[in-house]
Amino acid sequence: MRSLTYTVEVESGVDVPGGPDGFDRMVRDVLTHPKSWIAGGQDAFARVSTAEADIPISLTSQLTTRDLCGFAIPN
């Protein structure tokens, strides 16, 4: 079984229902849902607090997303 680590962060000022803890719970619920990636029994997910995670999950504002990813959608 492959064990993948992940971090969860919410950009300061981004309003999330349930706050940052609510977003953290939602991410955990999605990753550990029986019909999710773990369904095949090949993957497992564990949240860590270090920057060395396999998968960083960030909730950012629209402006930050545009700065990081660009705004134009290619055809």
XYZ file of N, CA and C in Angstrom:
225
model
N 0.852 -1.180 0.000
C 0.000 0.000 0.000
C 0.895 1.238 0.000
N 0.522 2.204 -0.811
C 1.257 3.463 -0.880
C 0.620 4.437 0.105
N 1.444 4.991 0.991
C 0.970 5.967 1.966
C 1.453 7.348 1.548
N 0.507 8.243 1.313
C 0.812 9.599 0.883
C 0.493 10.577 2.004
N 1.365 11.556 2.189
C 1.129 12.572 3.204
C 0.623 13.845 2.536
N -0.146 14.619 3.299
C -0.662 15.878 2.768
C -0.721 16.934 3.868
N -0.661 18.191 3.432
C -0.867 19.317 4.335
C -2.093 20.077 3.858
N -2.704 20.824 4.757
C -3.869 21.647 4.428
C -3.611 23.042 4.970
N -3.787 24.041 4.096
C -3.665 25.418 4.562
C -4.725 26.279 3.885
N -5.124 27.324 4.599
C -6.097 28.287 4.088
C -5.430 29.649 4.124
N -5.452 30.337 2.992
C -4.850 31.667 2.913
C -5.539 32.606 3.903
N -4.751 33.393 4.570
C -5.285 34.368 5.511
C -6.267 35.296 4.799
N -7.433 35.497 5.399
C -8.451 36.373 4.823
C -9.488 35.655 3.984
N -9.264 34.384 3.652
C -10.249 33.624 2.880
C -11.305 33.106 3.853
N -12.551 33.454 3.593
C -13.658 33.055 4.454
C -14.151 31.674 4.041
N -14.121 30.749 4.975
C -14.521 29.371 4.719
C -15.595 28.980 5.723
N -16.702 28.386 5.268
C -17.684 27.894 6.239
C -17.008 26.913 7.202
N -17.142 27.162 8.477
C -16.494 26.307 9.466
C -15.051 26.689 9.727
N -14.585 27.741 9.063
C -13.205 28.200 9.260
C -12.185 27.214 8.713
N -10.909 27.459 8.992
C -9.860 26.560 8.508
C -10.047 25.106 8.965
N -10.560 24.932 10.175
C -10.800 23.564 10.660
C -11.882 22.876 9.834
N -12.884 23.633 9.404
C -13.930 23.067 8.561
C -13.383 22.618 7.218
N -12.485 23.416 6.630
C -11.863 23.033 5.364
C -10.989 21.804 5.558
N -10.256 21.757 6.656
C -9.414 20.604 6.967
C -10.260 19.338 7.068
N -11.394 19.425 7.750
C -12.286 18.249 7.876
C -12.827 17.825 6.517
N -13.194 18.810 5.676
C -13.721 18.477 4.357
C -12.668 17.742 3.520
N -11.435 18.220 3.537
C -10.354 17.559 2.796
C -10.168 16.137 3.315
N -10.109 15.981 4.638
C -9.939 14.650 5.228
C -11.088 13.723 4.844
N -12.311 14.246 4.893
C -13.475 13.423 4.551
C -13.435 12.967 3.097
N -12.998 13.850 2.195
C -12.905 13.482 0.775
C -11.822 12.432 0.565
N -10.653 12.649 1.153
C -9.533 11.730 0.927
C -9.751 10.358 1.557
N -10.532 10.302 2.628
C -10.724 9.019 3.320
C -12.087 8.390 3.068
N -12.871 8.983 2.178
C -14.183 8.430 1.862
C -14.014 7.059 1.203
N -14.815 6.064 1.588
C -14.680 4.720 1.026
C -14.801 4.658 -0.499
N -15.471 5.638 -1.118
C -15.586 5.638 -2.575
C -14.515 6.519 -3.219
N -13.571 7.001 -2.418
C -12.524 7.887 -2.906
C -11.304 7.065 -3.320
N -10.141 7.696 -3.328
C -8.917 7.041 -3.786
C -8.553 5.819 -2.953
N -8.995 5.763 -1.710
C -8.635 4.637 -0.863
C -9.439 3.380 -1.180
N -10.452 3.515 -2.023
C -11.361 2.398 -2.301
C -10.630 1.160 -2.821
N -9.620 1.349 -3.633
C -8.905 0.213 -4.209
C -7.940 -0.450 -3.255
N -7.723 0.155 -2.090
C -6.816 -0.423 -1.119
C -5.346 -0.231 -1.453
N -5.061 0.558 -2.492
C -3.667 0.770 -2.886
C -3.079 2.037 -2.284
N -3.930 2.975 -1.890
C -3.460 4.248 -1.371
C -4.050 4.529 -0.001
N -3.260 5.226 0.813
C -3.707 5.714 2.114
C -3.189 7.137 2.256
N -3.893 7.961 3.020
C -3.515 9.355 3.192
C -3.352 9.669 4.669
N -2.331 10.472 4.984
C -2.095 10.906 6.357
C -1.743 12.388 6.337
N -2.428 13.170 7.172
C -2.146 14.602 7.256
C -0.907 14.804 8.112
N -0.021 15.671 7.635
C 1.176 16.037 8.382
C 1.241 17.556 8.469
N 2.084 18.060 9.349
C 2.172 19.508 9.518
C 3.475 20.083 8.955
N 4.239 19.286 8.242
C 5.507 19.756 7.703
C 5.386 20.098 6.229
N 6.313 20.883 5.745
C 6.328 21.260 4.326
C 6.809 20.114 3.441
N 7.174 19.008 4.023
C 7.693 17.874 3.267
C 6.601 16.910 2.810
N 5.370 17.356 2.800
C 4.250 16.484 2.424
C 4.298 16.156 0.937
N 3.757 14.995 0.594
C 3.655 14.595 -0.810
C 2.682 15.491 -1.569
N 1.592 15.887 -0.899
C 0.530 16.664 -1.544
C 0.196 17.875 -0.675
N 0.575 19.082 -1.118
C 0.136 20.269 -0.388
C -1.233 20.709 -0.918
N -2.177 20.911 -0.026
C -3.521 21.344 -0.412
C -3.736 22.734 0.161
N -3.979 23.697 -0.731
C -4.131 25.090 -0.305
C -5.432 25.661 -0.839
N -6.145 26.368 0.020
C -7.320 27.121 -0.397
C -6.897 28.574 -0.433
N -6.945 29.179 -1.628
C -6.476 30.547 -1.796
C -7.570 31.421 -2.393
N -7.343 32.712 -2.335
C -8.279 33.665 -2.937
C -8.164 33.604 -4.457
N -9.147 34.177 -5.143
C -9.113 34.218 -6.606
C -7.894 34.974 -7.106
N -7.550 36.058 -6.449
C -6.404 36.854 -6.896
C -5.096 36.089 -6.739
N -4.937 35.379 -5.645
C -3.727 34.578 -5.458
C -3.666 33.474 -6.500
N -4.784 32.844 -6.774
C -4.819 31.785 -7.788
C -4.420 32.346 -9.145
N -4.923 33.523 -9.487
C -4.555 34.155 -10.764
C -3.061 34.455 -10.805
N -2.512 34.951 -9.695
C -1.077 35.244 -9.643
C -0.243 33.977 -9.834
N -0.673 32.884 -9.233
C 0.093 31.640 -9.289
C -0.120 30.865 -10.581
N -1.345 30.892 -11.097
C -1.690 30.019 -12.219
C -1.993 30.759 -13.523
N -2.149 32.063 -13.450
C -2.532 32.808 -14.632
C -4.036 32.939 -14.706
N -4.490 33.749 -15.624
C -5.909 34.000 -15.721
C -6.507 33.488 -17.014
N -5.727 33.454 -18.084
C -6.234 33.024 -19.385
C -6.422 31.516 -19.416
N -7.521 31.114 -20.024
C -7.791 29.689 -20.203
C -7.468 29.353 -21.652
N -6.489 28.466 -21.873
C -6.121 28.143 -23.254
C -7.254 27.395 -23.970
N -7.329 27.604 -25.287
C -8.356 26.920 -26.094
C -7.960 25.494 -26.342
